[in-house]
XYZ file of C-alpha atoms in Angstrom:
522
model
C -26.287 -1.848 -43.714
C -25.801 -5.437 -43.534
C -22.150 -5.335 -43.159
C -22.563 -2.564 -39.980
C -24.696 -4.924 -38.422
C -21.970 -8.263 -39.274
C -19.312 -5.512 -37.729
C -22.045 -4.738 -34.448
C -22.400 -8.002 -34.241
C -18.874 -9.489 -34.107
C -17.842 -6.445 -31.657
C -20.360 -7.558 -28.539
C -19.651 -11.073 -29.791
C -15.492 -10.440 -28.400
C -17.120 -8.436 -25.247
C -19.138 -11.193 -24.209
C -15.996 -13.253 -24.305
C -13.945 -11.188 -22.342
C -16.806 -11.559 -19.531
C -17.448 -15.530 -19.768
C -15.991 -17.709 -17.721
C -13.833 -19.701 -19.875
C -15.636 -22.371 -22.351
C -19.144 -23.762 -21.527
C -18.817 -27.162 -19.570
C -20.334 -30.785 -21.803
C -22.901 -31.918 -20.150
C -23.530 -34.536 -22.436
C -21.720 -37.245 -20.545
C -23.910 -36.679 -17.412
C -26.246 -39.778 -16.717
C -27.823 -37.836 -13.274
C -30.724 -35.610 -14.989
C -31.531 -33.740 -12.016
C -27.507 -32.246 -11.807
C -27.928 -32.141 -15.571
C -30.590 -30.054 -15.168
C -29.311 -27.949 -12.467
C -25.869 -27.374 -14.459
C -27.680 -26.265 -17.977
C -30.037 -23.682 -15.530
C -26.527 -22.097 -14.425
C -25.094 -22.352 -17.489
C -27.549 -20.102 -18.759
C -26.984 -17.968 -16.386
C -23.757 -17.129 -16.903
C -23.870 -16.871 -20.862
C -26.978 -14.001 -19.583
C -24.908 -12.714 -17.367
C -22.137 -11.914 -19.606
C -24.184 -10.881 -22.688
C -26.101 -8.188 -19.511
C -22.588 -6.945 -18.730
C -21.307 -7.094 -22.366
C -24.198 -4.359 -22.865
C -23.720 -2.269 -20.446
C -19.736 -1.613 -21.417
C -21.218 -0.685 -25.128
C -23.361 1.441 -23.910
C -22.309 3.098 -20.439
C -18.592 2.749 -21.348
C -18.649 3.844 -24.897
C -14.702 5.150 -24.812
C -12.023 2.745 -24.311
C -8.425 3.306 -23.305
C -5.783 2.955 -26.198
C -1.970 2.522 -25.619
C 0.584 2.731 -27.850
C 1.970 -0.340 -30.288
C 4.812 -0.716 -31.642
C 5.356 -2.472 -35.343
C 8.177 -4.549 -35.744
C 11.181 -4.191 -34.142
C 10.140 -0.651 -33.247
C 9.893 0.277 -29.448
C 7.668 2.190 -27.378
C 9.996 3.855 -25.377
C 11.531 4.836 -28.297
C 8.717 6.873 -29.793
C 8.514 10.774 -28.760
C 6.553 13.188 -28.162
C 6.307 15.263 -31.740
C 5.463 12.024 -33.085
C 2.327 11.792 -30.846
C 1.329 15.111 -30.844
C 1.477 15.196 -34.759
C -0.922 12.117 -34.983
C -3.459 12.614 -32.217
C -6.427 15.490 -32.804
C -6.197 19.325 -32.029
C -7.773 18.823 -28.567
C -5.171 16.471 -27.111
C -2.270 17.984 -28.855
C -3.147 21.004 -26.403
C -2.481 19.226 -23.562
C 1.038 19.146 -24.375
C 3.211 22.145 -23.673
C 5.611 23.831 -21.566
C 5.149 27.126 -18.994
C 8.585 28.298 -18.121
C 9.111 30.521 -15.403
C 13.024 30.184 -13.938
C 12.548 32.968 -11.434
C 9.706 31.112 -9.337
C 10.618 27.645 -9.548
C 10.916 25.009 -8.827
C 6.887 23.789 -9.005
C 5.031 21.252 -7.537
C 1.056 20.501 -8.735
C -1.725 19.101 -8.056
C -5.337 18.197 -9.402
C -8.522 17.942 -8.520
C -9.987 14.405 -8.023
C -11.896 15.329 -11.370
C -8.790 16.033 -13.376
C -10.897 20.085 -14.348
C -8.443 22.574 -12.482
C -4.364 22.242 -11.596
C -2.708 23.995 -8.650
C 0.756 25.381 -9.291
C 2.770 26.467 -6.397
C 6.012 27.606 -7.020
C 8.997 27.507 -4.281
C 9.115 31.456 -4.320
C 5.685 31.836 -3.486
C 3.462 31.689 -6.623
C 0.402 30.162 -6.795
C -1.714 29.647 -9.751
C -5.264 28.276 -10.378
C -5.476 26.937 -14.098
C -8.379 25.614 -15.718
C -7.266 22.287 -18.062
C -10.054 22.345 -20.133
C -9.909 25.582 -21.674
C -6.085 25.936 -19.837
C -7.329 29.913 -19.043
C -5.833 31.029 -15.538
C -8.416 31.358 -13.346
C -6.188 33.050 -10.398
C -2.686 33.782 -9.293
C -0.887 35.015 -6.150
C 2.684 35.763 -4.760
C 2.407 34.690 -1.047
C 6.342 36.046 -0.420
C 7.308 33.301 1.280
C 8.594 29.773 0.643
C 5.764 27.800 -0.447
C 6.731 23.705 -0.088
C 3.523 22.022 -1.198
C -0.070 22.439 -2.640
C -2.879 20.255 -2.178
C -6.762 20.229 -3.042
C -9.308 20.184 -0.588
C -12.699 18.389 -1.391
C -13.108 20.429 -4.495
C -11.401 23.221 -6.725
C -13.128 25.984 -4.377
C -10.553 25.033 -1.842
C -6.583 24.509 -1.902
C -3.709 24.522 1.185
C -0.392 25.128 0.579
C 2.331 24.490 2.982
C 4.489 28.034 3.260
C 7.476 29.196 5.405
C 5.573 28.708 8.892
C 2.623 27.656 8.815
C -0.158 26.011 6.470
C -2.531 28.377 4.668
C -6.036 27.654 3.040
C -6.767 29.790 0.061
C -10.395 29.945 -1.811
C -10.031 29.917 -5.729
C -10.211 34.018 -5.276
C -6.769 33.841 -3.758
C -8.504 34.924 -0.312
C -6.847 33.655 2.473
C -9.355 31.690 4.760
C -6.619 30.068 7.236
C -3.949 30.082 9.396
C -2.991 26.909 10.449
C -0.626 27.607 13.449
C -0.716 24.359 15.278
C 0.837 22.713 12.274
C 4.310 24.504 11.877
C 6.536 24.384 9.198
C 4.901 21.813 7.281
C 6.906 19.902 4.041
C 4.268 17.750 3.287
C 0.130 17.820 2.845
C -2.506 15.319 2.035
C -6.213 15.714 1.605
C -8.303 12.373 2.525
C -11.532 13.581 1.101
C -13.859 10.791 2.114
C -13.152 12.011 6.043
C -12.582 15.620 5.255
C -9.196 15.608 7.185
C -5.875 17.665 6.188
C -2.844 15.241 6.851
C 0.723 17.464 7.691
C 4.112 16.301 8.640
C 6.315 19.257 9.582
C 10.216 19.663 9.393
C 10.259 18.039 13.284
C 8.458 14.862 12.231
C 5.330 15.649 13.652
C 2.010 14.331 12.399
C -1.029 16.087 12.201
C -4.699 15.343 10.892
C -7.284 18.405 11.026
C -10.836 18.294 10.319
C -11.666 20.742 7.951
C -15.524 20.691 8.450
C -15.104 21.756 12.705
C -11.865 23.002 12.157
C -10.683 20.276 14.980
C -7.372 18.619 15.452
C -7.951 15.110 15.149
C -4.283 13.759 15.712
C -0.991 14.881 16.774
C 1.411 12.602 16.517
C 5.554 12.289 16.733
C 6.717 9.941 14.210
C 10.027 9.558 16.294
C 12.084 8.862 13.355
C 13.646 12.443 11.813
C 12.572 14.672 9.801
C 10.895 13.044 6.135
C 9.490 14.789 3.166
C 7.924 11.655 1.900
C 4.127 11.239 2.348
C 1.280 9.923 0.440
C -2.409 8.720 1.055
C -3.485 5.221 0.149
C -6.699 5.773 -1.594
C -8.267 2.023 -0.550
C -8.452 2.673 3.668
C -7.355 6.083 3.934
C -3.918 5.235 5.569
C -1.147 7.561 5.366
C 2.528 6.510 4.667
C 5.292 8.058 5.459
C 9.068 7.171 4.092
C 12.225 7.889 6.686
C 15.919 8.398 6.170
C 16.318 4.810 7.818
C 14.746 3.121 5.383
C 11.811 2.544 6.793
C 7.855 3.412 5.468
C 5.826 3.427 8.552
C 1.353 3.536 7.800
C -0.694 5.980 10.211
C -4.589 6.283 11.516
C -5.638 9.338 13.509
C -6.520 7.706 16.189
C -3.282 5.373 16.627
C -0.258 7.314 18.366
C 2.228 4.590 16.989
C 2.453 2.772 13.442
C 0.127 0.608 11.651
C 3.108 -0.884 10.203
C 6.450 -0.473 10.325
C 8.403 -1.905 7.298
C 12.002 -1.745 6.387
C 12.024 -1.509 2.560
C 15.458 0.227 1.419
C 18.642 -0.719 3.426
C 18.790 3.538 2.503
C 16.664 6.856 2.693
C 13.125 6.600 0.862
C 13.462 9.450 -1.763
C 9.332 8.590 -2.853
C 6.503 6.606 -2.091
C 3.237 6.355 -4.859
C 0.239 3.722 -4.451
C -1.522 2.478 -6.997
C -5.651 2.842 -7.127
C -6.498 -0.330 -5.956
C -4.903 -0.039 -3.104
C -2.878 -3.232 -3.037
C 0.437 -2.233 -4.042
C 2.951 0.418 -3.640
C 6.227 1.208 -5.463
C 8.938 3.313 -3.015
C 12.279 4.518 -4.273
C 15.684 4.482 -2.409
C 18.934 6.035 -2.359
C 20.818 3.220 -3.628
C 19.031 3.493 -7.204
C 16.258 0.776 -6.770
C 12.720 1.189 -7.109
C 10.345 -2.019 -5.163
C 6.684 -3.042 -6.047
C 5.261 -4.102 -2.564
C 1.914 -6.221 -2.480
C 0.916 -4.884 0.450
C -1.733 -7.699 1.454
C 1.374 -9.700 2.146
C 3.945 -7.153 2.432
C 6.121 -8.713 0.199
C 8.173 -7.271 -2.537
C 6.765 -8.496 -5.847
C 9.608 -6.946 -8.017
C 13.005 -4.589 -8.041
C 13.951 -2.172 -11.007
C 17.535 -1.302 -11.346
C 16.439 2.733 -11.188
C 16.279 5.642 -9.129
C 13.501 7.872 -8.566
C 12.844 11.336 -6.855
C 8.969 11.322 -7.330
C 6.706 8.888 -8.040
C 2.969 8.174 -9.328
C 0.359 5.348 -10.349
C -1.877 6.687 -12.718
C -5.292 5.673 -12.983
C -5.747 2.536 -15.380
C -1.816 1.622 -13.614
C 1.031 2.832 -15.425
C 4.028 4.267 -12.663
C 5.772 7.600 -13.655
C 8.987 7.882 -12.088
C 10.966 11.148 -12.281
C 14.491 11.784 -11.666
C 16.830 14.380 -12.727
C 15.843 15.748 -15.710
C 14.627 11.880 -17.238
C 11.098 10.560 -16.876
C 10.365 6.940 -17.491
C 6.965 5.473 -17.542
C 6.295 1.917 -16.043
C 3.334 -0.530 -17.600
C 2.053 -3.973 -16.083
C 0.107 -5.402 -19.301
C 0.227 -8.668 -18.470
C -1.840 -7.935 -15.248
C 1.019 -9.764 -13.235
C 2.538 -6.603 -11.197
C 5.359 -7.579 -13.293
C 6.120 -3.703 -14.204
C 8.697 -3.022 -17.588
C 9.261 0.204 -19.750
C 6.656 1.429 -21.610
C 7.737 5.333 -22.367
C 10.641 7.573 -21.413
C 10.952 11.491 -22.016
C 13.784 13.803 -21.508
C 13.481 17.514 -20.375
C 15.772 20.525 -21.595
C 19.131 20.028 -20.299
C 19.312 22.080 -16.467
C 15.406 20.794 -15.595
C 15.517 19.099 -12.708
C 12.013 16.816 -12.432
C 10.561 17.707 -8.830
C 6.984 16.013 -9.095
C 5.037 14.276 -11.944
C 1.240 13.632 -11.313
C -1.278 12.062 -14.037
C -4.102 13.702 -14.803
C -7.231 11.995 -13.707
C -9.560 11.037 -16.927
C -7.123 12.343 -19.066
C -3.980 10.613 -20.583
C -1.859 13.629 -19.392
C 1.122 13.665 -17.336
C 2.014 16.942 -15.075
C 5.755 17.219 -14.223
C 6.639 20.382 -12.077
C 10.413 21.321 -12.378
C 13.078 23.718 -11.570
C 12.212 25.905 -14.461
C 8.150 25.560 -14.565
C 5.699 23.301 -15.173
C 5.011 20.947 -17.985
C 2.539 18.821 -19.554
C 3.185 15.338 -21.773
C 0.625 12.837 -23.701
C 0.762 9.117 -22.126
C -1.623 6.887 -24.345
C -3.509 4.745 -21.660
C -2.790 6.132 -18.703
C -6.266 7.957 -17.851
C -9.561 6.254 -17.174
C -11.756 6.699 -20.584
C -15.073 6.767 -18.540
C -16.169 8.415 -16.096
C -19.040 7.945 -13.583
C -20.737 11.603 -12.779
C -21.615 10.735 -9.138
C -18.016 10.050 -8.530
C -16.308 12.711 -10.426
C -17.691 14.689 -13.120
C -15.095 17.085 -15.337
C -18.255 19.348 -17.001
C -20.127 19.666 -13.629
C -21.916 23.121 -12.748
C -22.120 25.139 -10.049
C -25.416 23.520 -8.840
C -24.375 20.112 -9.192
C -21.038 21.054 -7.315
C -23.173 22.209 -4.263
C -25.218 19.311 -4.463
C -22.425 17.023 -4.395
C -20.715 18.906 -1.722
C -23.629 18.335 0.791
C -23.808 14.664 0.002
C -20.081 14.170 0.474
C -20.307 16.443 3.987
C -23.632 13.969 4.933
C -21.523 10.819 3.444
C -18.373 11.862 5.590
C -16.861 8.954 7.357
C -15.403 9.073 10.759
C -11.821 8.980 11.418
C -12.077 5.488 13.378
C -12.962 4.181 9.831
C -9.684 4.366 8.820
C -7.742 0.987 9.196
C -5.290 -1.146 7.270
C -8.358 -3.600 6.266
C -11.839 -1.434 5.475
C -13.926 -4.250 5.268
C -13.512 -5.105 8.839
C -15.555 -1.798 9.480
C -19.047 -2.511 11.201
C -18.124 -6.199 12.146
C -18.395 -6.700 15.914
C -15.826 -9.013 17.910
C -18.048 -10.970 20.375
C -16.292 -11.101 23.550
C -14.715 -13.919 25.152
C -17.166 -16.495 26.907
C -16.185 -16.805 30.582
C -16.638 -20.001 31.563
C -17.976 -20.993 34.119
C -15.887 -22.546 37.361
C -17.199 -25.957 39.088
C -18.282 -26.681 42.369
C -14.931 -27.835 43.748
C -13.425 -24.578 42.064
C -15.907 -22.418 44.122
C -14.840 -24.411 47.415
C -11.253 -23.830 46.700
C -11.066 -20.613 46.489
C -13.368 -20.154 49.675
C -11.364 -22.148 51.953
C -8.248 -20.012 50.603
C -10.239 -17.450 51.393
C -10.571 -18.397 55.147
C -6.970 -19.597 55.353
C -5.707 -16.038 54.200
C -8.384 -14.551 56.868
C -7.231 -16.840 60.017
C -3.641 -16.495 59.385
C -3.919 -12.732 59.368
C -2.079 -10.848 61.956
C -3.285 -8.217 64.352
C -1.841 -4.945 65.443
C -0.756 -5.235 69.002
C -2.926 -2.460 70.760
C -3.429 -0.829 74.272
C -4.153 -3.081 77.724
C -7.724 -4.054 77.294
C -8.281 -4.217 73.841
C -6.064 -6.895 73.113
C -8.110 -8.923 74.895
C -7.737 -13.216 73.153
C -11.475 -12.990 73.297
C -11.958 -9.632 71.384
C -9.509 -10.711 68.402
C -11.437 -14.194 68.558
C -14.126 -12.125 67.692
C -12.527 -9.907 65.545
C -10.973 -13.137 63.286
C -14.527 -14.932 63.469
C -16.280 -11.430 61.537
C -13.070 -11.479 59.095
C -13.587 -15.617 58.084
C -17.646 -14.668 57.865
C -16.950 -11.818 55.346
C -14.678 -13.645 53.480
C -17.486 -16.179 53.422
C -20.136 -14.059 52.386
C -19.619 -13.649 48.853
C -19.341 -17.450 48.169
C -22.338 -17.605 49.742
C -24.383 -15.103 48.192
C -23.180 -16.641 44.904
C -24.760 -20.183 46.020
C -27.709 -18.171 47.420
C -28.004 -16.821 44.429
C -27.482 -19.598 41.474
C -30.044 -21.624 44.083
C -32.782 -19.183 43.258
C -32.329 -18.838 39.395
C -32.406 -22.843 39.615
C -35.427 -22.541 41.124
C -37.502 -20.214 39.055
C -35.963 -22.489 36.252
C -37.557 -25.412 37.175
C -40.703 -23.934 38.717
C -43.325 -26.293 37.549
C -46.897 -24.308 35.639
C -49.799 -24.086 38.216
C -51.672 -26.208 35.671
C -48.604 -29.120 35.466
C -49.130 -28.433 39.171
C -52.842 -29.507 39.619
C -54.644 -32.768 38.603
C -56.007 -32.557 35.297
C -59.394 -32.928 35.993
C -59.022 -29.373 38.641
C -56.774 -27.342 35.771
C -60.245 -25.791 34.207
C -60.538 -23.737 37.377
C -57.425 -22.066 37.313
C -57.747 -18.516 36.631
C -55.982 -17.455 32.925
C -54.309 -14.699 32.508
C -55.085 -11.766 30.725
C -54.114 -11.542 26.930
């Protein structure tokens, strides 16, 4: 018992490390007592602060993410996928495995924001609903047509997929809800849940957003640069990014007919695009076999990799997958200094060609949809251990499903929230002050006034009215109401002088008569 507690003890003693801020400062030295004092207080402060938050992680983040370590001269990359599935437990080793289906291919997937259900959609025109936790197919349809891309809508009751013509919303029944006509031949689609909006781009360039709570078009927009099959949301503010054959990545709002931002990032076409969760950097992909890490506060390329990549993705805790051919290579930052190296590779059967890989959310599971299927690998690290229920729950029922459903619906943000910089969102520019012109300003501009009204000319008219004494007349009512508002102005800033300096009736009066002034009624 003793040695638990020693073992108890020693753990929170390393978490309340990891949360202090560096060593405690001497204050012995100090001859001012009252700083002295002051410092000790916060001091105190932060040891309780840390030992508070220290807590909390042991007991509201009991699971922590593991990744894998190498011994020796042994490398990570190096280690393969039998050799993980034969040392993690039954559960996991499930979550590794291979659907093949050649005659519907090639697949491209995606999951809920909870990580529960997967949508397949197959180039042919199969689409399949699969439930990850107990991997049973819930439902699956042949649409007979070219389907391009799938994507989730607020939650697994709901999924688009992009088809020959148009866009189509499905329920999970396989019941066709939609037909969205205005969109055309989409390649691309992207859910922003937080504003309930539907993001196309078609095979013309064309931009779309549509609110799926009215059913409203929001924006319609032509990017003016080609046709582009590259698209993805940034999770932080919402923006959507979209990667040409110039080599450009342009950022879009729905209520912005041009470009956020209009980078040049590859001196070639962008093959992919991924951001990472936090929002602050992106990794794109050329043609000339380079992938960049952009720090997108500065827009400035924090690092190059000598590789090419057809699809890429930032999973959850960081790690990039980038997919290319039929070779997958996973990216890790563990320094914390976006300075990204290899961290594990996998090859497919020869003939699979890698089309999209997507991490699973709150599990360390990577999806790859290919030419032949779909597929499933283990990535130690790569999924967020703990999850927060009012965010995204993986064993939620059907009641707390509706219940989070109305929230999000009341919780939905407009689309002039989205912006490059969210936390500029309810802060109010105070317009400029006019100031205020001076007396010999005002006098200026009325005698310009008069000039411009003496030296006007008049139409020559008919014997009798072109009388000198009628245009005398005529010239003296132009110079007076060019006059006029001047002298309102004066007429004006005299009165509000006035009232300003308008004395009390009581200020007014001797003192010894200011009893006898009526008061006024309180």
């Amino acid at each position: 018992m003793g040695a638990i507690k020693e073992n108890s003890d020693d753990e929170m003693d390393e978490k309340v490390k990891k949360y202090l801020r560096g060593e405690a400062a001497n204050l012995e030295g100090l001859k001012d007592k009252k700083l002295k004092g002051q410092l000790a207080v916060r001091e105190d402060l932060y040891g309780k602060s840390a030992k508070t938050a220290a807590k909390i992680e042991k007991w509201l983040l009991p699971s922590e993410g593991g990744y894998l370590e190498a011994e020796g001269i042994e490398k990570t990359w190096r280690i393969k996928q039998e050799s993980i599935a034969r040392e993690v437990d039954i559960l996991s080793s499930r979550n590794q495995y291979d659907i093949v289906l050649p005659e519907l291919g090639p697949y491209t997937l995606d999951f809920t924001s909870n990580g529960r259900y997967m949508a397949a959609a197959g180039r042919k025109g199969h689409l399949a609903i699969v439930d990850m936790k107990t991997l049973n197919l819930i439902k699956e349809i042949q649409v007979r047509e070219t389907v391009r891309d799938v994507a989730y809508l607020h939650n697994e009751l709901f999924f688009a997929a992009a088809q020959k013509k148009y866009p189509y919303i499905y329920n999970r029944d396989g019941t066709e809800l939609h037909c969205l006509k205005e969109h055309g031949a989409v390649l691309r689609l992207q859910f922003l849940k937080n504003h309930f909006l539907l993001a196309s781009i078609n095979k013309f360039g064309q931009l779309r957003y549509q609110d799926v709570t009215m059913g409203e078009m929001i924006g319609n927009f032509r990017t003016g640069l080609g046709r582009t099959d590259v698209m993805q949301v940034n999770p932080y503010n919402g923006v959507v990014a979209l990667g040409h054959s110039s080599g450009t990545v342009t950022m879009w709002k729905p209520t912005s007919a041009v470009p956020l931002v209009k980078m040049l990032s590859h001196p070639g076409p962008i093959s992919s695009l991924a951001f990472h969760p936090n929002g602050h950097v992106m990794a794109t992909s050329g043609r000339e076999n380079k992938i960049k890490i952009w720090d997108l506060r500065k827009f400035e390329v924090i690092q190059t990799l000598p590789c090419h990549a057809k699809t890429l993705n930032f999973s959850q805790k960081g790690l990039l997958a980038a997919g290319t051919g039929s070779f997958i290579q996973i990216l890790a930052d563990f320094s914390g200094s976006q300075n990204y190296s290899s961290y594990m590779t996998h090859s497919m059967a020869k003939g699979y060609q890698v089309g999209k890989v997507v991490f699973r959310p709150y599990e360390d599971v990577l999806g790859i949809g290919h030419s032949m299927g779909w597929s499933s690998i283990l990535i130690p690290g790569s999924g967020e251990p703990n999850f927060d229920s009012w965010v995204a729950n993986p064993f939620e029922t059907s009641k707390q499903r509706r219940e989070k459903e109305v929230h999000s619906l009341l919780d939905k943000l407009p689309p002039e929230t989205i912006m490059l910089d969210p936390t500029k969102v309810g802060t109010v520019r105070a317009p400029p002050k006019k100031e205020k012109p001076t007396k010999k300003e005002i006098e200026a501009e009325m005698e310009a006034a008069i000039e411009t009204a003496k030296d006007t000319d008049f139409k020559k008219k008919t014997k009798g009215r072109n009388k000198p004494s009628k245009r005398a007349t005529k010239r003296r009512e132009m110079i007076n109401r060019a006059k006029r508002p001047f002298l309102e102005q004066r007429t004006q800033e005299h009165e509000t002088s006035r009232k300003k300096h308008k004395l009390n009736p009581e200020t007014e009066m001797p003192k010894s008569l200011q009893r006898f002034v009526r008061q006024k009624a309180t």
